[in-house]
């Protein structure tokens, strides 16, 4: 999203690889000096020390990402660059991320291309998903997360499945993209997955707009204060 223009901080990049390349990607990172690790989601020590039950807080935090964490490989950056200290990289198989809808050579572009139906922009062997591919990936992953929670609840109705921080993160990312980028109601119109189309429509697209009105993209510390910026979040004049 940062690459596309969404103002977010990136401290744990996610690299999606095809399932057949997953093991090879792990071996290549290890040979390049990346250390196999586990996700570090601990709050800063100054926050933890004021909590009455820090262990319970940690358990709840990590439980919210359990499907993500058991489905990917996590690495610490090599030591040496202070700017990368404590940074991690996630290697995610495509069966979990749903990025590569079709073969990359037929659906990617090189730097400078502007064809409207493209899904990726590549820099050598790195492929950056453009708006449609990225939104579709987030939506399908969110559906998977909701389905998994429903299945766990159905198995044991007395078990508290808990809050899915991963699922909420995916929804917030879609929200950011619809706010800051030219991602509109027709973003998934060409998607063959009707479940994904329906999910997007209900949460951000046409059905959502019918029920709640168009998304308000004004920028202000307090909407209605009369101090809104003259442009919206996408940079369009109001």
PDB file of C-alpha atoms in Angstrom, residues 101-222:
ATOM      1  CA  UNK A 101      -4.688 -14.877  -9.732  1.00  0.00           C
ATOM      2  CA  UNK A 102      -2.977 -15.820 -12.970  1.00  0.00           C
ATOM      3  CA  UNK A 103       0.507 -16.183 -14.411  1.00  0.00           C
ATOM      4  CA  UNK A 104       2.553 -13.045 -13.777  1.00  0.00           C
ATOM      5  CA  UNK A 105       3.955 -12.624 -17.315  1.00  0.00           C
ATOM      6  CA  UNK A 106       0.423 -12.189 -18.690  1.00  0.00           C
ATOM      7  CA  UNK A 107      -0.824  -9.859 -15.956  1.00  0.00           C
ATOM      8  CA  UNK A 108       2.160  -7.708 -15.048  1.00  0.00           C
ATOM      9  CA  UNK A 109       3.677  -4.514 -16.383  1.00  0.00           C
ATOM     10  CA  UNK A 110       7.117  -3.035 -16.467  1.00  0.00           C
ATOM     11  CA  UNK A 111       7.971   0.387 -15.129  1.00  0.00           C
ATOM     12  CA  UNK A 112       6.282   3.040 -17.244  1.00  0.00           C
ATOM     13  CA  UNK A 113       3.408   0.919 -18.548  1.00  0.00           C
ATOM     14  CA  UNK A 114      -0.075   2.261 -17.845  1.00  0.00           C
ATOM     15  CA  UNK A 115      -2.430  -0.373 -19.286  1.00  0.00           C
ATOM     16  CA  UNK A 116      -5.688  -0.250 -17.287  1.00  0.00           C
ATOM     17  CA  UNK A 117      -6.104  -4.048 -16.904  1.00  0.00           C
ATOM     18  CA  UNK A 118      -2.699  -4.817 -15.399  1.00  0.00           C
ATOM     19  CA  UNK A 119      -2.372  -6.273 -11.921  1.00  0.00           C
ATOM     20  CA  UNK A 120       1.342  -5.907 -11.128  1.00  0.00           C
ATOM     21  CA  UNK A 121       4.320  -3.656 -11.659  1.00  0.00           C
ATOM     22  CA  UNK A 122       7.665  -5.375 -11.553  1.00  0.00           C
ATOM     23  CA  UNK A 123      11.208  -4.424 -10.625  1.00  0.00           C
ATOM     24  CA  UNK A 124      13.291  -7.336 -11.803  1.00  0.00           C
ATOM     25  CA  UNK A 125      11.956 -10.424 -10.042  1.00  0.00           C
ATOM     26  CA  UNK A 126       9.902  -8.409  -7.533  1.00  0.00           C
ATOM     27  CA  UNK A 127       6.254  -7.888  -8.422  1.00  0.00           C
ATOM     28  CA  UNK A 128       4.250  -5.183  -6.681  1.00  0.00           C
ATOM     29  CA  UNK A 129       0.470  -5.709  -6.812  1.00  0.00           C
ATOM     30  CA  UNK A 130      -1.512  -2.753  -8.085  1.00  0.00           C
ATOM     31  CA  UNK A 131      -4.847  -1.645  -6.665  1.00  0.00           C
ATOM     32  CA  UNK A 132      -7.131  -4.349  -8.030  1.00  0.00           C
ATOM     33  CA  UNK A 133      -4.824  -7.250  -7.195  1.00  0.00           C
ATOM     34  CA  UNK A 134      -4.103  -5.955  -3.698  1.00  0.00           C
ATOM     35  CA  UNK A 135      -7.723  -5.243  -2.775  1.00  0.00           C
ATOM     36  CA  UNK A 136      -8.746  -8.645  -4.109  1.00  0.00           C
ATOM     37  CA  UNK A 137      -6.016 -10.293  -2.040  1.00  0.00           C
ATOM     38  CA  UNK A 138      -7.106  -8.532   1.159  1.00  0.00           C
ATOM     39  CA  UNK A 139     -10.773  -9.345   0.567  1.00  0.00           C
ATOM     40  CA  UNK A 140     -10.164 -13.051  -0.069  1.00  0.00           C
ATOM     41  CA  UNK A 141      -7.891 -13.310   2.965  1.00  0.00           C
ATOM     42  CA  UNK A 142     -10.542 -11.582   5.101  1.00  0.00           C
ATOM     43  CA  UNK A 143     -13.158 -14.068   3.899  1.00  0.00           C
ATOM     44  CA  UNK A 144     -10.838 -16.950   4.791  1.00  0.00           C
ATOM     45  CA  UNK A 145     -10.363 -15.505   8.276  1.00  0.00           C
ATOM     46  CA  UNK A 146     -14.098 -15.076   8.852  1.00  0.00           C
ATOM     47  CA  UNK A 147     -14.743 -18.619   7.591  1.00  0.00           C
ATOM     48  CA  UNK A 148     -12.100 -20.077   9.900  1.00  0.00           C
ATOM     49  CA  UNK A 149     -13.604 -18.297  12.908  1.00  0.00           C
ATOM     50  CA  UNK A 150     -17.093 -19.533  12.013  1.00  0.00           C
ATOM     51  CA  UNK A 151     -15.794 -23.100  11.697  1.00  0.00           C
ATOM     52  CA  UNK A 152     -14.029 -22.949  15.066  1.00  0.00           C
ATOM     53  CA  UNK A 153     -17.182 -21.612  16.686  1.00  0.00           C
ATOM     54  CA  UNK A 154     -19.291 -24.350  15.083  1.00  0.00           C
ATOM     55  CA  UNK A 155     -16.980 -27.057  16.443  1.00  0.00           C
ATOM     56  CA  UNK A 156     -17.219 -25.801  20.008  1.00  0.00           C
ATOM     57  CA  UNK A 157     -19.843 -23.152  20.661  1.00  0.00           C
ATOM     58  CA  UNK A 158     -18.671 -22.742  24.262  1.00  0.00           C
ATOM     59  CA  UNK A 159     -15.139 -21.815  23.208  1.00  0.00           C
ATOM     60  CA  UNK A 160     -14.400 -18.113  22.925  1.00  0.00           C
ATOM     61  CA  UNK A 161     -12.646 -17.877  19.563  1.00  0.00           C
ATOM     62  CA  UNK A 162     -11.606 -14.353  20.414  1.00  0.00           C
ATOM     63  CA  UNK A 163     -10.880 -11.229  18.436  1.00  0.00           C
ATOM     64  CA  UNK A 164      -9.187 -11.625  15.056  1.00  0.00           C
ATOM     65  CA  UNK A 165      -6.704  -8.787  14.843  1.00  0.00           C
ATOM     66  CA  UNK A 166      -5.576 -10.157  11.486  1.00  0.00           C
ATOM     67  CA  UNK A 167      -9.102 -10.018  10.082  1.00  0.00           C
ATOM     68  CA  UNK A 168      -9.597  -6.467  11.334  1.00  0.00           C
ATOM     69  CA  UNK A 169      -6.221  -5.451   9.889  1.00  0.00           C
ATOM     70  CA  UNK A 170      -7.289  -6.694   6.468  1.00  0.00           C
ATOM     71  CA  UNK A 171     -10.516  -4.695   6.659  1.00  0.00           C
ATOM     72  CA  UNK A 172      -8.656  -1.563   7.734  1.00  0.00           C
ATOM     73  CA  UNK A 173      -6.249  -1.933   4.805  1.00  0.00           C
ATOM     74  CA  UNK A 174      -9.128  -2.148   2.343  1.00  0.00           C
ATOM     75  CA  UNK A 175     -10.632   0.921   4.007  1.00  0.00           C
ATOM     76  CA  UNK A 176      -7.362   2.831   3.627  1.00  0.00           C
ATOM     77  CA  UNK A 177      -7.151   1.921  -0.044  1.00  0.00           C
ATOM     78  CA  UNK A 178     -10.717   3.044  -0.756  1.00  0.00           C
ATOM     79  CA  UNK A 179      -9.972   6.273   1.067  1.00  0.00           C
ATOM     80  CA  UNK A 180      -6.601   7.259  -0.359  1.00  0.00           C
ATOM     81  CA  UNK A 181      -6.535   5.566  -3.770  1.00  0.00           C
ATOM     82  CA  UNK A 182      -8.838   5.492  -6.781  1.00  0.00           C
ATOM     83  CA  UNK A 183     -10.485   2.303  -5.545  1.00  0.00           C
ATOM     84  CA  UNK A 184     -14.215   2.644  -6.141  1.00  0.00           C
ATOM     85  CA  UNK A 185     -17.352   0.499  -6.136  1.00  0.00           C
ATOM     86  CA  UNK A 186     -16.260  -1.255  -9.319  1.00  0.00           C
ATOM     87  CA  UNK A 187     -12.876  -2.346  -7.942  1.00  0.00           C
ATOM     88  CA  UNK A 188     -13.752  -6.053  -8.017  1.00  0.00           C
ATOM     89  CA  UNK A 189     -16.222  -6.071 -10.908  1.00  0.00           C
ATOM     90  CA  UNK A 190     -13.825  -8.195 -12.993  1.00  0.00           C
ATOM     91  CA  UNK A 191     -13.108 -10.638 -10.174  1.00  0.00           C
ATOM     92  CA  UNK A 192     -14.445 -14.142 -10.998  1.00  0.00           C
ATOM     93  CA  UNK A 193     -14.875 -14.929  -7.293  1.00  0.00           C
ATOM     94  CA  UNK A 194     -18.483 -13.925  -6.593  1.00  0.00           C
ATOM     95  CA  UNK A 195     -18.036 -14.366  -2.849  1.00  0.00           C
ATOM     96  CA  UNK A 196     -15.251 -11.771  -2.891  1.00  0.00           C
ATOM     97  CA  UNK A 197     -17.368  -9.421  -5.017  1.00  0.00           C
ATOM     98  CA  UNK A 198     -20.283  -9.712  -2.582  1.00  0.00           C
ATOM     99  CA  UNK A 199     -18.057  -9.215   0.493  1.00  0.00           C
ATOM    100  CA  UNK A 200     -16.522  -6.062  -0.961  1.00  0.00           C
ATOM    101  CA  UNK A 201     -19.916  -4.699  -1.993  1.00  0.00           C
ATOM    102  CA  UNK A 202     -21.404  -5.248   1.474  1.00  0.00           C
ATOM    103  CA  UNK A 203     -18.460  -3.784   3.368  1.00  0.00           C
ATOM    104  CA  UNK A 204     -17.161  -1.035   1.071  1.00  0.00           C
ATOM    105  CA  UNK A 205     -18.931  -1.046  -2.290  1.00  0.00           C
ATOM    106  CA  UNK A 206     -22.376  -0.602  -3.775  1.00  0.00           C
ATOM    107  CA  UNK A 207     -24.461  -2.285  -1.081  1.00  0.00           C
ATOM    108  CA  UNK A 208     -22.575  -0.395   1.626  1.00  0.00           C
ATOM    109  CA  UNK A 209     -23.164   2.902  -0.173  1.00  0.00           C
ATOM    110  CA  UNK A 210     -26.901   2.201  -0.509  1.00  0.00           C
ATOM    111  CA  UNK A 211     -27.152   1.481   3.216  1.00  0.00           C
ATOM    112  CA  UNK A 212     -24.829   4.162   4.582  1.00  0.00           C
ATOM    113  CA  UNK A 213     -24.246   6.684   1.815  1.00  0.00           C
ATOM    114  CA  UNK A 214     -20.992   7.488  -0.021  1.00  0.00           C
ATOM    115  CA  UNK A 215     -17.689   7.388   1.832  1.00  0.00           C
ATOM    116  CA  UNK A 216     -16.712  10.768   3.296  1.00  0.00           C
ATOM    117  CA  UNK A 217     -13.102  11.406   2.265  1.00  0.00           C
ATOM    118  CA  UNK A 218     -12.772  14.929   3.680  1.00  0.00           C
ATOM    119  CA  UNK A 219      -9.625  15.588   5.690  1.00  0.00           C
ATOM    120  CA  UNK A 220     -10.028  17.416   8.980  1.00  0.00           C
ATOM    121  CA  UNK A 221      -9.173  17.043  12.624  1.00  0.00           C
ATOM    122  CA  UNK A 222     -12.892  17.269  13.248  1.00  0.00           C
TER     123      UNK A 222
END
